[in-house]
Coordinates of C-alpha atoms and ligand atoms in Angstrom, one line a residue:
M16 CA -6.4 15.1 -7.2
N17 CA -8.6 12.8 -9.2
D18 CA -6.0 10.2 -9.5
Y19 CA -5.7 9.7 -6.0
N20 CA -5.3 6.0 -5.2
K21 CA -4.1 5.9 -1.5
P22 CA -6.3 4.8 1.6
L23 CA -8.7 7.4 2.5
P24 CA -9.9 8.0 6.2
V25 CA -13.0 6.2 7.4
K26 CA -15.5 9.1 8.5
Q27 CA -17.2 8.6 11.7
P28 CA -20.2 10.7 12.9
W29 CA -17.6 12.1 15.6
S30 CA -15.0 13.0 13.1
E31 CA -17.2 14.4 10.3
E32 CA -16.9 18.0 11.6
F33 CA -12.9 17.5 11.5
W34 CA -12.9 16.6 7.9
K35 CA -15.0 19.3 6.9
G36 CA -12.8 21.7 8.8
T37 CA -9.8 20.4 6.7
K38 CA -11.8 21.1 3.5
R39 CA -12.2 24.6 4.5
R40 CA -8.4 24.9 5.6
K41 CA -9.0 24.9 9.0
L42 CA -7.4 22.4 11.8
L43 CA -10.3 21.8 14.1
I44 CA -9.7 20.0 17.5
Q45 CA -12.4 18.9 20.0
H46 CA -12.7 20.6 23.4
C47 CA -14.4 19.1 26.2
N48 CA -17.0 21.5 27.6
D49 CA -17.0 19.7 31.0
C50 CA -13.1 19.5 32.0
G51 CA -11.8 22.0 29.4
K52 CA -9.3 19.5 27.8
N53 CA -8.2 19.9 24.2
I54 CA -8.5 16.6 22.4
F55 CA -6.9 15.0 19.4
Y56 CA -7.8 12.9 17.2
P57 CA -11.6 13.1 17.3
R58 CA -13.5 10.8 19.7
K59 CA -16.9 10.2 20.9
Y60 CA -15.8 10.7 24.7
C61 CA -13.5 12.8 26.3
P62 CA -10.3 10.7 27.2
E63 CA -10.2 12.6 30.5
C64 CA -13.4 12.8 32.0
W65 CA -15.5 10.5 29.6
S66 CA -18.0 13.4 28.8
S67 CA -19.8 13.3 25.7
N68 CA -20.3 17.1 26.1
L69 CA -17.6 18.0 23.1
G70 CA -17.4 21.0 20.9
W71 CA -14.7 22.3 18.4
I72 CA -12.3 25.1 18.5
E73 CA -10.2 26.1 15.6
S74 CA -6.3 25.5 16.2
K75 CA -4.1 28.4 15.1
G76 CA -2.0 25.8 13.2
T77 CA 1.1 26.5 14.8
G78 CA 3.5 24.7 17.2
T79 CA 6.7 22.9 17.4
L80 CA 8.3 19.7 16.2
F81 CA 8.5 17.3 19.3
S82 CA 10.1 14.4 17.4
Y83 CA 10.4 12.9 13.8
T84 CA 11.5 10.0 11.8
V85 CA 12.4 9.8 8.3
T86 CA 10.6 7.0 6.8
M87 CA 12.8 5.2 4.1
Y88 CA 11.0 1.9 3.6
G89 CA 8.4 -0.6 4.8
V90 CA 5.3 1.3 4.1
E91 CA 2.1 0.3 2.4
E92 CA 2.8 -0.2 -1.5
K93 CA 0.4 2.9 -2.5
F94 CA 2.7 5.0 -0.2
M95 CA 6.1 3.7 -1.7
A96 CA 6.3 6.6 -4.4
D97 CA 6.4 9.3 -1.5
L98 CA 9.6 7.7 0.2
P99 CA 11.5 9.1 1.7
Y100 CA 9.0 11.2 4.0
V101 CA 9.0 12.7 7.5
I102 CA 6.6 11.6 10.1
A103 CA 6.4 14.2 12.6
L104 CA 4.9 14.5 16.2
V105 CA 3.8 18.2 16.6
D106 CA 2.9 19.9 19.8
L107 CA 0.2 22.4 18.9
G108 CA -0.1 25.8 20.8
E109 CA -3.4 24.5 22.1
G110 CA -1.6 21.9 24.3
I111 CA -2.2 18.8 22.3
R112 CA 0.2 16.6 20.2
V113 CA -0.7 15.4 16.7
M114 CA 1.0 13.2 14.3
S115 CA 1.4 14.0 10.6
R116 CA 3.9 14.5 7.9
L117 CA 6.6 17.4 7.9
V118 CA 6.7 18.6 4.2
N119 CA 8.3 21.5 2.0
C120 CA 11.9 21.2 3.9
R121 CA 15.2 19.4 3.3
H122 CA 15.5 16.5 5.6
E123 CA 19.0 17.6 6.7
D124 CA 17.4 20.9 8.0
I125 CA 15.0 19.3 10.3
K126 CA 15.5 19.7 14.0
C127 CA 13.7 18.9 17.0
D128 CA 11.7 22.2 18.4
I129 CA 11.6 23.9 15.3
P130 CA 8.4 26.0 14.7
V131 CA 6.1 24.6 12.3
K132 CA 2.7 25.5 10.8
V133 CA -0.1 23.7 9.3
V134 CA -0.6 23.2 5.4
F135 CA -3.3 21.3 3.6
E136 CA -3.4 19.3 0.5
D137 CA -6.7 18.0 -1.1
M138 CA -6.6 14.2 -1.6
T139 CA -10.1 13.8 -3.2
D140 CA -13.1 16.1 -3.6
E141 CA -14.3 15.0 0.0
F142 CA -11.0 14.7 1.8
T143 CA -8.3 17.2 2.5
I144 CA -5.4 16.0 4.6
F145 CA -3.2 18.3 7.0
Y146 CA 0.7 18.2 7.1
F147 CA 2.9 20.5 8.7
E148 CA 6.1 22.8 7.2
P149 CA 8.7 24.6 8.9
A150 CA 7.1 28.3 9.8
Ligands
ZN23 ZN1 -13.3 16.0 29.6

């Protein structure tokens, strides 16, 4: 964990709670208290109604694989050692689509619509990132 040398997220006031959540192994998603929409990624304003009256809910961390690509090349140099890896679009049960990596599976076993669940990996003492794996 201490030898992590890849780019780190830039914390914003409106994303700080999200990163606190991943640290505690919780996938938090924003919820608009005015129109009821769930929102990902964290933002200052609801993209549906522009309200700033936003709260947080904890995702169950389960969903289905909407689509994916196996990345073979053409990535930033610090990610080269991870190749090949899978970039996934996951539809969470809370009705939002999120992008992350799909891990802990053989690439040839991946199919759209398979059930997936969130997993967490500590990058640094401050940042924990979320991935998905087959459920
Ligand atoms: Zn809204």
